[in-house]
C-alpha cells in the first residue's frame, strides 16, 4: 500500500522537467539611441490624431506597463474593447494581443496607432508630423543616420524602446539563478503553483505568453461575452473564449486582471482561475502563499526609463 | 594586314567570351548560392519539424514543460518557410511545381500550428486534472498518517489509485483502450463524510478526464500524423531533381565556354607566335633596308647616300675620290664575279691602308669609285695619303686563284664646296690626262669654267640653229698635176651674232653630245647640196663621223636629201672620220654601197693618224684617202714623215685608191707632194675655206 503510494509519488515527480520558468536575461542587447528615440515617441501625444494620447497613456510603464482602467480610453473618448495588456516584457510573448493576431511588436504597434478608437492615425500622417519636428530630425539622424524619417523607422524606434522594456532581476529570477532563497511561504506558493497546474500554462521566460488557452476549460466562463478572442482569428467555434495566456511577470502591479478586467485583486483572480480552469477551490492560505510567490515575479524597472 | 585583322577578331571573341564567362560565373554562383540557401532552408525545416515533434512529445510526457521552445520553433518554421517561399531560385518558371508544393506545405504547416494550439489546450486541462487527481490522492495519503483508514477508505483509496493509473497509462500510451471498458470514476456509495468529499472532488475531475480523453488523444495522435515531413522530403527530392538538370545545363555551358576560352588562348598564342615571326621578318627586312640605305651591300662600306647625309652634318669635310681605271674592261674580260670580288678586295685594302688614320670614313660611291671622307685635315696630308695610296694599289697584286690582276686608280682630292661635284670634276680632268694619277681640285683648274662654257656653247648653237646661222664654208681641193680646183670640202661654220665665225673645233664636240648634232648635219647636207647645184663644175665632200653611220635617223635623212637631187648627189663625196668605236663593218659597207649607187664616193679622213686601220681597206670599198695633216705639215723637215707619206702613197696606189693631202700650207710642201705623186692637195697654200666656191677653177695665190 505504502509502496504503491510511494511509487505513484515518485512517478509524478520524476516527470517534472527542469524548472519551467526561465529568468529574464540581464544583458539583453539594446540600441540605446534607437531606444531613447522610441521612448520619446512612446511618450509623445503627437502620435494621436487630436494630440490627446500617447502609447504611454494606456501602457503605464511606471506602473506595470498596462492600463489600470477596465478598457482604455482612446481618440475622442472612445473605449477599447478589451483590457490593455502590459508592454513590459512584451518582447518575450510568442504572439501579440489577447488573441495573438500578430507575431511581432512592429505589427502590434501599427494596431493602436491606426485604430480609430485609439490613436486614430495613418502612417502618412504620423510620418508628416514626426518629420516636422526638429527634435526628431536630430534624433533620427543620430539613431539611423538619416533625416528622412519613414513610418517604418518610427515603428522600428518604438519597437527598439519596447525591446528595452524588460524587468530583470525579479526576486524569483534571482532564486532561479541560485542567488537567493525564497521565504518559506513564497517557496510553498511556488510549489502550489506547480502542483495545482498553474505552471502548465504559465511557464517559460514570461510565465505565460507562450500558448493559447481557453478561459474556463473546466467550468465554462461567461459564454455570452463578445471579446475579440482567438475565434476572431481562427473563425473556429472551439476557440471562443480562447486567449493568449498572459504573462504573470509584474502581475502584482497590473490589476485589474483578465481580458475583461473582472478581477480587481490577485486573490479574486486566483479564485476565478482555480474554479474555471483548474476545477479546484483554493484555501485562503493557499491563495496567500501563491500571491506571495506571484509577487516575487516583479522585477527591476527597465533601465531605459532612467536614461534621458 | 590580314594577320592583324585576325588577331583583332580573335581578341574581340576572347573579350566577349571572357565577359560571357564572367557573366556566366556570376549567374552560376548566384544559382548555386540560391540552390544551397533553398536546400539548407529545406533541411532546416525538416530538422525544425522533427524538433517540434520532439518538443511536443516531451511536452506530452512532462507535466511541467516550458512552452517557449515550442512557440519559438513554430516561429522559426514560419520564418524559414517565408525565406523558402521568397527564394530567388523559385522565380524561374522551371520551378513552378515546387511553388505549388510549397503552397501545399504552407497549408500543412498552418494546419499543424492549429493542431498544436488545440493540443496544448487539451494537454493543459488533462494534465491539470491528472495533477489534481494525483495531488488529491496524495493529500488523502498524507492525512492517513494522522488518521486511521476504514475498509471503505482503503477501497476508495485503492480504486482511486487504480483509476489514476489507468489515466496515466492512457496518457503515456496515448491509447483510449486503457480507459474505454471501465467506468473510471469512483462509485458514490461511500458513507463516511470524509470519503464522500473525496469521491466528489475525485469524480469531478475523473468525469472531466473521461470527457476530454477521446479528443485529447485524437488531437495528440493527429499531430504526429502530420505529412509535413513527407511533403518536405518530396519537395526536396523534386527540387534536387530540377536543380540537377539545371546544374547539368550549367555544366555543359561552362564546358562550352571553357572550351571557347581554351581555344581562344591557343589561337591567340598561335597568332601571337605568327605575329612575332612576321614581326621578326619585318624587322630583319627593315634592318637590311636600313643597312642598304647606309651601307653598300657588296663591299660593306658606307654608300653614297650615307656620304651625302654625312656631308650635311659636318664642317670642313675633305673628300678623296678613288676611281679604278678601266674597270669596265676588267668586268668584260674576267666577268662580273671577279669584278665584284676585286671591288671587295679593294675595299678591304683601303680599310687596311687607312686604318691608322683618324677621322675618316670610307665609302663606295659608284661602280668603280670609292670615297674617303676626312674632317679637319690638311690638304697636303690628304694629297700625301692619295699619292701613297695610288702607288700602293698600283703595285698590289689582286690574286684570284691562278689569276693575278693589276689595276691603277685615279685619285682626286677636294675640300672646296660643293665638295662632291668639284672632286668629280677634278677626277674627270685627270682621267683625260694619262700622265697624272692624283689631282687636287683648285679653282685655278678652271674646271668649272669649261662646264660653263659647254653650257654657253650649247646655248649659242641652239640660237644659231634658230637664226639659221649654221652654214658651210668651202675649201678648194686642187689637182696637183693640173693645179686646177676640182673639188671643194664643205666645212661647217657657226656664225656668231657679231658676224664672226666659229670653226667646228669650237662647237662640234659640244653639239655631238646633244641632239643638236643631227640638225647641224642635216643643215650641212641641205646647204651644201644647194651650193653644189649652183656649181656643177666641182665635186664636193661633206664630213661624217664613222659613228654617224650607225645613226639610222641621220643616214635616212641623208639619203632622202640625195634622192631629191640625184645629179647633185652624184657629185657629193662623204669624208669619214675614223674612230675607235666602229664595230659593225657590214653596216658601214652597206652605207658605202648605197652611196656608190648615187655615184657618190667614200673618203677616209685623217689617214695616218690615231686609229688608222688598214683592215678597213680589206673589207670596205674605199675610194679615196685623205692623208693626215700631221704628216703633211712636216714632210719638208722630217724624213720620217716623208717616208710615211711615200708608204701611204704606195699603199693607196697599190690599192687603187685616190689620195689627197691636207694641210698644204707652203709651196715647198706642194712641190714635194707633186714629186711623190700625190693626186690632190688641200690647204691654205691653195685656199682658205670661203663661204662659197670660186667660179673659176684657177687657184688664186694670196
CSV table of C-alpha atoms in Angstrom, one decimal, chain B residues 172-561:
chain,number,residue,atom,x,y,z
B,172,UNK,CA,1.6,7.6,-21.6
B,173,UNK,CA,0.4,5.1,-24.3
B,174,UNK,CA,-1.9,7.7,-25.9
B,175,UNK,CA,-4.3,4.8,-26.0
B,176,UNK,CA,-8.0,5.1,-25.3
B,177,UNK,CA,-8.3,1.3,-24.7
B,178,UNK,CA,-6.9,1.8,-21.2
B,179,UNK,CA,-10.0,3.8,-20.2
B,180,UNK,CA,-12.5,2.5,-22.7
B,181,UNK,CA,-14.0,-0.5,-20.9
B,182,UNK,CA,-14.0,0.5,-17.3
B,183,UNK,CA,-16.1,3.3,-15.9
B,184,UNK,CA,-13.3,5.2,-14.4
B,185,UNK,CA,-15.0,7.0,-11.7
B,186,UNK,CA,-15.3,6.2,-8.0
B,187,UNK,CA,-18.8,4.8,-7.1
B,188,UNK,CA,-20.6,7.3,-4.8
B,189,UNK,CA,-21.6,4.6,-2.3
B,190,UNK,CA,-19.4,5.9,0.5
B,191,UNK,CA,-20.9,6.6,3.8
B,192,UNK,CA,-18.2,8.4,5.7
B,193,UNK,CA,-18.4,12.2,5.2
B,194,UNK,CA,-14.6,12.4,4.6
B,195,UNK,CA,-14.9,9.7,1.9
B,196,UNK,CA,-17.9,11.3,0.3
B,197,UNK,CA,-16.0,14.6,-0.1
B,198,UNK,CA,-13.0,12.8,-1.5
B,199,UNK,CA,-15.2,10.9,-4.1
B,200,UNK,CA,-17.0,14.1,-5.1
B,201,UNK,CA,-13.8,16.0,-5.8
B,202,UNK,CA,-12.2,13.0,-7.4
B,203,UNK,CA,-15.1,12.3,-9.7
B,204,UNK,CA,-15.4,15.9,-10.8
B,205,UNK,CA,-12.0,15.5,-12.4
B,206,UNK,CA,-12.4,11.9,-13.4
B,207,UNK,CA,-15.5,12.7,-15.3
B,208,UNK,CA,-13.8,15.7,-16.9
B,209,UNK,CA,-10.9,13.5,-17.9
B,210,UNK,CA,-13.3,10.9,-19.4
B,211,UNK,CA,-14.9,13.6,-21.4
B,212,UNK,CA,-11.6,15.1,-22.5
B,213,UNK,CA,-9.6,12.0,-23.3
B,214,UNK,CA,-11.0,11.0,-26.6
B,215,UNK,CA,-10.4,14.4,-28.0
B,216,UNK,CA,-7.1,14.8,-26.2
B,217,UNK,CA,-5.7,11.5,-27.6
B,218,UNK,CA,-7.1,12.1,-31.0
B,219,UNK,CA,-5.5,15.6,-31.1
B,220,UNK,CA,-2.2,14.2,-29.9
B,221,UNK,CA,-2.2,11.4,-32.5
B,222,UNK,CA,-3.3,13.9,-35.1
B,223,UNK,CA,-0.2,16.0,-34.5
B,224,UNK,CA,2.1,13.1,-35.3
B,225,UNK,CA,0.0,12.2,-38.3
B,226,UNK,CA,1.3,15.3,-40.0
B,227,UNK,CA,2.5,14.9,-43.5
B,228,UNK,CA,4.8,17.8,-43.3
B,229,UNK,CA,7.9,15.6,-43.1
B,230,UNK,CA,6.8,13.7,-46.2
B,231,UNK,CA,5.9,16.8,-48.1
B,232,UNK,CA,9.3,18.3,-47.2
B,233,UNK,CA,11.1,15.2,-48.4
B,234,UNK,CA,9.1,15.3,-51.7
B,235,UNK,CA,9.8,18.9,-52.2
B,236,UNK,CA,13.4,18.4,-51.6
B,237,UNK,CA,13.6,15.4,-54.0
B,238,UNK,CA,11.7,17.3,-56.6
B,239,UNK,CA,13.8,20.4,-56.1
B,240,UNK,CA,17.1,18.4,-56.2
B,241,UNK,CA,16.0,16.7,-59.5
B,242,UNK,CA,15.1,20.0,-61.1
B,243,UNK,CA,18.2,21.7,-59.9
B,244,UNK,CA,20.3,18.8,-61.1
B,245,UNK,CA,19.0,19.3,-64.6
B,246,UNK,CA,19.9,23.0,-64.3
B,247,UNK,CA,23.3,22.1,-63.0
B,248,UNK,CA,23.8,19.8,-65.9
B,249,UNK,CA,22.9,22.6,-68.3
B,250,UNK,CA,25.2,25.0,-66.5
B,251,UNK,CA,27.9,22.4,-66.6
B,252,UNK,CA,27.5,21.9,-70.3
B,253,UNK,CA,27.5,25.6,-70.8
B,254,UNK,CA,30.6,26.0,-68.7
B,255,UNK,CA,32.4,23.3,-70.6
B,256,UNK,CA,31.5,25.1,-73.9
B,257,UNK,CA,32.6,28.4,-72.5
B,258,UNK,CA,35.8,27.0,-71.1
B,259,UNK,CA,36.5,25.3,-74.5
B,260,UNK,CA,36.0,28.6,-76.2
B,261,UNK,CA,38.4,30.2,-73.8
B,262,UNK,CA,41.0,27.5,-74.2
B,263,UNK,CA,40.5,27.7,-78.0
B,264,UNK,CA,40.9,31.5,-77.8
B,265,UNK,CA,44.0,31.2,-75.7
B,266,UNK,CA,45.5,28.6,-78.1
B,267,UNK,CA,44.6,30.7,-81.1
B,268,UNK,CA,45.9,33.9,-79.6
B,269,UNK,CA,49.2,32.3,-78.6
B,270,UNK,CA,49.4,30.8,-82.1
B,271,UNK,CA,48.6,34.1,-83.8
B,272,UNK,CA,51.0,35.8,-81.4
B,273,UNK,CA,53.7,33.4,-82.5
B,274,UNK,CA,53.0,34.1,-86.1
B,275,UNK,CA,52.8,37.7,-85.5
B,276,UNK,CA,56.2,37.6,-83.7
B,277,UNK,CA,57.7,35.7,-86.5
B,278,UNK,CA,56.3,38.1,-89.1
B,279,UNK,CA,57.4,41.0,-87.0
B,280,UNK,CA,60.9,39.5,-86.8
B,281,UNK,CA,60.9,39.1,-90.6
B,282,UNK,CA,59.7,42.7,-90.9
B,283,UNK,CA,62.4,43.8,-88.5
B,284,UNK,CA,65.0,41.9,-90.4
B,285,UNK,CA,63.8,43.4,-93.7
B,286,UNK,CA,63.7,46.8,-92.1
B,287,UNK,CA,67.2,46.3,-90.8
B,288,UNK,CA,68.5,45.2,-94.1
B,289,UNK,CA,66.8,48.1,-95.8
B,290,UNK,CA,68.3,50.4,-93.3
B,291,UNK,CA,71.6,48.8,-93.8
B,292,UNK,CA,71.3,49.1,-97.6
B,293,UNK,CA,70.4,52.7,-97.1
B,294,UNK,CA,73.6,53.3,-95.3
B,295,UNK,CA,75.9,50.6,-96.5
B,296,UNK,CA,76.9,49.2,-99.8
B,297,UNK,CA,75.9,45.6,-99.9
B,298,UNK,CA,78.8,44.4,-102.0
B,299,UNK,CA,81.7,45.9,-100.1
B,300,UNK,CA,80.1,46.5,-96.8
B,301,UNK,CA,81.4,50.1,-96.9
B,302,UNK,CA,79.1,53.1,-96.4
B,303,UNK,CA,77.3,54.0,-99.5
B,304,UNK,CA,76.8,57.3,-101.4
B,305,UNK,CA,73.5,58.2,-99.6
B,306,UNK,CA,75.4,57.8,-96.4
B,307,UNK,CA,78.1,60.1,-97.6
B,308,UNK,CA,75.6,62.7,-98.8
B,309,UNK,CA,73.9,62.7,-95.4
B,310,UNK,CA,77.2,62.8,-93.6
B,311,UNK,CA,78.3,65.8,-95.6
B,312,UNK,CA,75.2,67.7,-94.4
B,313,UNK,CA,76.2,67.3,-90.8
B,314,UNK,CA,79.9,68.0,-90.7
B,315,UNK,CA,82.0,71.0,-91.1
B,316,UNK,CA,85.3,71.2,-93.0
B,317,UNK,CA,84.9,68.0,-94.9
B,318,UNK,CA,87.7,66.8,-97.2
B,319,UNK,CA,86.9,64.1,-99.8
B,320,UNK,CA,89.2,61.8,-101.7
B,321,UNK,CA,87.7,60.1,-104.7
B,322,UNK,CA,89.4,56.9,-105.8
B,323,UNK,CA,88.4,55.7,-109.3
B,324,UNK,CA,89.6,52.4,-110.8
B,325,UNK,CA,90.9,52.9,-114.2
B,326,UNK,CA,89.2,50.9,-117.0
B,327,UNK,CA,87.2,48.9,-114.5
B,328,UNK,CA,84.7,48.2,-117.3
B,329,UNK,CA,87.5,46.2,-119.1
B,330,UNK,CA,88.1,44.1,-116.0
B,331,UNK,CA,84.4,43.2,-115.9
B,332,UNK,CA,84.4,42.5,-119.7
B,333,UNK,CA,87.5,40.3,-119.6
B,334,UNK,CA,87.1,38.4,-116.3
B,335,UNK,CA,83.4,38.6,-115.7
B,336,UNK,CA,81.3,40.3,-113.1
B,337,UNK,CA,82.0,37.9,-110.3
B,338,UNK,CA,85.8,38.6,-110.5
B,339,UNK,CA,84.9,42.3,-110.8
B,340,UNK,CA,82.8,42.2,-107.7
B,341,UNK,CA,85.5,40.2,-105.8
B,342,UNK,CA,88.0,42.7,-106.9
B,343,UNK,CA,85.9,45.6,-105.6
B,344,UNK,CA,85.6,43.8,-102.2
B,345,UNK,CA,89.4,43.3,-102.1
B,346,UNK,CA,90.0,46.9,-103.0
B,347,UNK,CA,87.5,47.9,-100.2
B,348,UNK,CA,89.5,45.8,-97.7
B,349,UNK,CA,92.8,47.1,-99.0
B,350,UNK,CA,91.5,50.7,-98.5
B,351,UNK,CA,90.4,49.9,-95.0
B,352,UNK,CA,93.7,48.2,-94.2
B,353,UNK,CA,95.8,51.1,-95.6
B,354,UNK,CA,93.7,53.8,-94.0
B,355,UNK,CA,93.0,52.1,-90.7
B,356,UNK,CA,95.8,54.0,-88.8
B,357,UNK,CA,94.4,57.4,-89.8
B,358,UNK,CA,91.8,59.0,-87.6
B,359,UNK,CA,88.7,60.9,-88.5
B,360,UNK,CA,88.0,59.2,-91.8
B,361,UNK,CA,85.3,57.1,-93.3
B,362,UNK,CA,85.5,55.0,-96.4
B,363,UNK,CA,82.6,54.9,-98.9
B,364,UNK,CA,81.7,53.2,-102.1
B,365,UNK,CA,80.2,55.8,-104.3
B,366,UNK,CA,79.8,54.2,-107.7
B,367,UNK,CA,80.5,51.1,-109.7
B,368,UNK,CA,84.2,51.7,-109.8
B,369,UNK,CA,84.6,54.6,-107.4
B,370,UNK,CA,85.4,54.8,-103.7
B,371,UNK,CA,85.5,57.9,-101.5
B,372,UNK,CA,87.3,58.7,-98.3
B,373,UNK,CA,85.9,61.4,-96.2
B,374,UNK,CA,88.2,63.3,-93.9
B,375,UNK,CA,87.3,66.0,-91.4
B,376,UNK,CA,89.6,68.8,-90.2
B,377,UNK,CA,92.6,67.7,-92.1
B,378,UNK,CA,95.3,69.5,-94.1
B,379,UNK,CA,95.0,69.2,-97.9
B,380,UNK,CA,98.7,68.4,-98.1
B,381,UNK,CA,98.2,65.4,-95.8
B,382,UNK,CA,95.3,64.1,-97.9
B,383,UNK,CA,97.3,64.6,-101.0
B,384,UNK,CA,100.2,62.7,-99.5
B,385,UNK,CA,97.9,59.9,-98.5
B,386,UNK,CA,96.4,59.9,-102.0
B,387,UNK,CA,99.9,59.5,-103.6
B,388,UNK,CA,100.9,56.7,-101.3
B,389,UNK,CA,97.5,55.0,-101.8
B,390,UNK,CA,97.8,55.3,-105.6
B,391,UNK,CA,101.2,53.7,-105.6
B,392,UNK,CA,100.2,51.0,-103.1
B,393,UNK,CA,97.2,50.0,-105.3
B,394,UNK,CA,99.2,50.1,-108.5
B,395,UNK,CA,101.8,47.8,-107.0
B,396,UNK,CA,99.3,45.5,-105.4
B,397,UNK,CA,98.6,42.1,-106.9
B,398,UNK,CA,95.0,41.1,-106.6
B,399,UNK,CA,95.0,37.3,-106.7
B,400,UNK,CA,92.0,35.2,-107.6
B,401,UNK,CA,93.1,31.6,-107.8
B,402,UNK,CA,95.5,31.4,-110.7
B,403,UNK,CA,94.6,34.9,-111.7
B,404,UNK,CA,96.7,37.9,-110.9
B,405,UNK,CA,95.2,41.3,-111.6
B,406,UNK,CA,96.9,44.7,-111.5
B,407,UNK,CA,95.0,47.9,-111.6
B,408,UNK,CA,95.6,51.5,-111.4
B,409,UNK,CA,93.5,54.2,-109.8
B,410,UNK,CA,92.9,57.9,-110.3
B,411,UNK,CA,92.5,59.9,-107.2
B,412,UNK,CA,91.0,63.3,-106.8
B,413,UNK,CA,91.2,65.3,-103.5
B,414,UNK,CA,89.0,68.2,-102.7
B,415,UNK,CA,87.8,70.3,-99.8
B,416,UNK,CA,86.1,73.1,-101.6
B,417,UNK,CA,82.3,73.3,-101.7
B,418,UNK,CA,80.4,71.8,-103.5
B,419,UNK,CA,82.6,69.1,-102.3
B,420,UNK,CA,81.5,66.1,-104.3
B,421,UNK,CA,80.9,67.9,-107.6
B,422,UNK,CA,84.3,69.6,-107.5
B,423,UNK,CA,86.0,66.3,-106.7
B,424,UNK,CA,84.2,64.7,-109.6
B,425,UNK,CA,85.3,67.4,-112.0
B,426,UNK,CA,88.9,67.0,-110.9
B,427,UNK,CA,88.7,63.3,-111.3
B,428,UNK,CA,87.3,63.7,-114.9
B,429,UNK,CA,90.2,66.0,-115.6
B,430,UNK,CA,92.9,63.5,-114.7
B,431,UNK,CA,91.1,60.7,-116.5
B,432,UNK,CA,91.8,62.7,-119.7
B,433,UNK,CA,95.5,63.0,-118.7
B,434,UNK,CA,97.2,59.6,-118.7
B,435,UNK,CA,100.3,61.1,-117.2
B,436,UNK,CA,98.6,62.1,-114.0
B,437,UNK,CA,97.1,59.8,-111.3
B,438,UNK,CA,96.5,62.2,-108.4
B,439,UNK,CA,94.9,65.6,-108.5
B,440,UNK,CA,93.8,68.1,-106.1
B,441,UNK,CA,90.9,70.3,-107.0
B,442,UNK,CA,91.7,74.0,-107.2
B,443,UNK,CA,89.7,76.9,-108.5
B,444,UNK,CA,92.6,77.6,-110.8
B,445,UNK,CA,92.0,74.5,-112.7
B,446,UNK,CA,89.1,76.2,-114.3
B,447,UNK,CA,87.2,73.0,-114.5
B,448,UNK,CA,84.0,74.7,-113.7
B,449,UNK,CA,84.6,77.3,-116.4
B,450,UNK,CA,84.7,74.6,-119.1
B,451,UNK,CA,81.4,73.3,-117.9
B,452,UNK,CA,80.1,76.8,-118.0
B,453,UNK,CA,81.5,77.2,-121.5
B,454,UNK,CA,79.9,74.0,-122.6
B,455,UNK,CA,76.6,75.2,-121.5
B,456,UNK,CA,77.1,78.5,-123.1
B,457,UNK,CA,78.2,76.9,-126.3
B,458,UNK,CA,75.1,74.7,-126.4
B,459,UNK,CA,73.0,77.8,-126.0
B,460,UNK,CA,74.9,79.5,-128.8
B,461,UNK,CA,74.4,76.5,-131.1
B,462,UNK,CA,70.7,76.5,-130.3
B,463,UNK,CA,70.3,80.1,-131.0
B,464,UNK,CA,72.4,79.7,-134.3
B,465,UNK,CA,70.1,76.9,-135.4
B,466,UNK,CA,67.1,79.0,-134.7
B,467,UNK,CA,68.5,82.0,-136.6
B,468,UNK,CA,69.8,79.9,-139.4
B,469,UNK,CA,73.4,80.8,-138.7
B,470,UNK,CA,74.8,77.3,-139.3
B,471,UNK,CA,76.4,77.3,-142.8
B,472,UNK,CA,79.0,75.5,-144.8
B,473,UNK,CA,82.3,77.1,-145.9
B,474,UNK,CA,84.2,75.6,-148.8
B,475,UNK,CA,87.9,74.9,-149.1
B,476,UNK,CA,89.2,74.0,-152.5
B,477,UNK,CA,90.9,70.7,-153.3
B,478,UNK,CA,93.4,71.1,-156.1
B,479,UNK,CA,94.6,68.6,-158.6
B,480,UNK,CA,98.4,68.6,-158.1
B,481,UNK,CA,99.1,67.8,-161.7
B,482,UNK,CA,96.9,70.4,-163.3
B,483,UNK,CA,96.8,72.8,-160.3
B,484,UNK,CA,93.2,73.3,-161.1
B,485,UNK,CA,90.4,73.3,-158.5
B,486,UNK,CA,88.4,70.1,-158.9
B,487,UNK,CA,86.7,69.7,-155.6
B,488,UNK,CA,85.6,71.6,-152.5
B,489,UNK,CA,85.3,70.3,-149.0
B,490,UNK,CA,82.3,71.7,-147.2
B,491,UNK,CA,83.3,72.7,-143.7
B,492,UNK,CA,80.7,73.7,-141.1
B,493,UNK,CA,80.8,77.2,-139.6
B,494,UNK,CA,78.7,78.8,-136.9
B,495,UNK,CA,78.2,82.5,-137.5
B,496,UNK,CA,78.1,84.4,-134.3
B,497,UNK,CA,75.8,87.3,-133.8
B,498,UNK,CA,78.8,89.7,-134.1
B,499,UNK,CA,79.4,88.3,-137.6
B,500,UNK,CA,82.4,86.2,-136.7
B,501,UNK,CA,82.6,82.5,-137.5
B,502,UNK,CA,83.3,79.6,-135.2
B,503,UNK,CA,85.1,76.6,-136.6
B,504,UNK,CA,83.8,73.1,-135.8
B,505,UNK,CA,86.6,72.5,-133.3
B,506,UNK,CA,85.0,75.1,-131.1
B,507,UNK,CA,81.4,73.8,-131.1
B,508,UNK,CA,81.0,70.4,-132.9
B,509,UNK,CA,82.2,68.3,-129.9
B,510,UNK,CA,79.7,70.0,-127.7
B,511,UNK,CA,77.0,69.6,-130.3
B,512,UNK,CA,77.8,66.0,-130.7
B,513,UNK,CA,76.9,65.4,-127.1
B,514,UNK,CA,73.4,66.7,-127.7
B,515,UNK,CA,70.6,66.2,-130.1
B,516,UNK,CA,71.7,69.3,-132.0
B,517,UNK,CA,74.3,67.4,-133.9
B,518,UNK,CA,71.8,65.7,-136.2
B,519,UNK,CA,70.2,69.0,-137.0
B,520,UNK,CA,73.6,70.5,-137.9
B,521,UNK,CA,74.4,67.6,-140.1
B,522,UNK,CA,71.1,67.9,-141.9
B,523,UNK,CA,71.6,71.6,-142.5
B,524,UNK,CA,75.1,71.0,-143.8
B,525,UNK,CA,73.9,68.4,-146.3
B,526,UNK,CA,71.0,70.6,-147.5
B,527,UNK,CA,73.0,73.8,-147.8
B,528,UNK,CA,76.0,72.0,-149.4
B,529,UNK,CA,73.7,70.4,-151.9
B,530,UNK,CA,72.2,73.7,-152.8
B,531,UNK,CA,75.7,75.2,-153.4
B,532,UNK,CA,76.8,72.1,-155.3
B,533,UNK,CA,73.8,72.5,-157.6
B,534,UNK,CA,75.0,76.0,-158.4
B,535,UNK,CA,78.5,74.8,-159.2
B,536,UNK,CA,78.2,71.8,-161.4
B,537,UNK,CA,81.8,72.1,-162.4
B,538,UNK,CA,83.1,70.8,-159.0
B,539,UNK,CA,82.7,67.8,-156.8
B,540,UNK,CA,82.0,68.4,-153.1
B,541,UNK,CA,82.7,66.5,-150.0
B,542,UNK,CA,80.9,66.5,-146.6
B,543,UNK,CA,82.3,65.2,-143.3
B,544,UNK,CA,80.7,62.4,-141.3
B,545,UNK,CA,82.0,60.6,-138.3
B,546,UNK,CA,82.1,56.9,-138.6
B,547,UNK,CA,79.7,56.5,-135.7
B,548,UNK,CA,77.2,58.7,-137.6
B,549,UNK,CA,76.6,55.9,-140.0
B,550,UNK,CA,75.2,53.9,-137.1
B,551,UNK,CA,72.6,56.6,-136.6
B,552,UNK,CA,69.7,55.3,-138.6
B,553,UNK,CA,67.7,58.6,-138.5
B,554,UNK,CA,70.7,60.5,-139.7
B,555,UNK,CA,71.6,58.2,-142.7
B,556,UNK,CA,67.9,58.0,-143.7
B,557,UNK,CA,67.8,61.8,-143.8
B,558,UNK,CA,70.9,62.0,-145.9
B,559,UNK,CA,69.6,59.5,-148.5
B,560,UNK,CA,66.3,61.3,-148.6
B,561,UNK,CA,68.1,64.5,-149.5
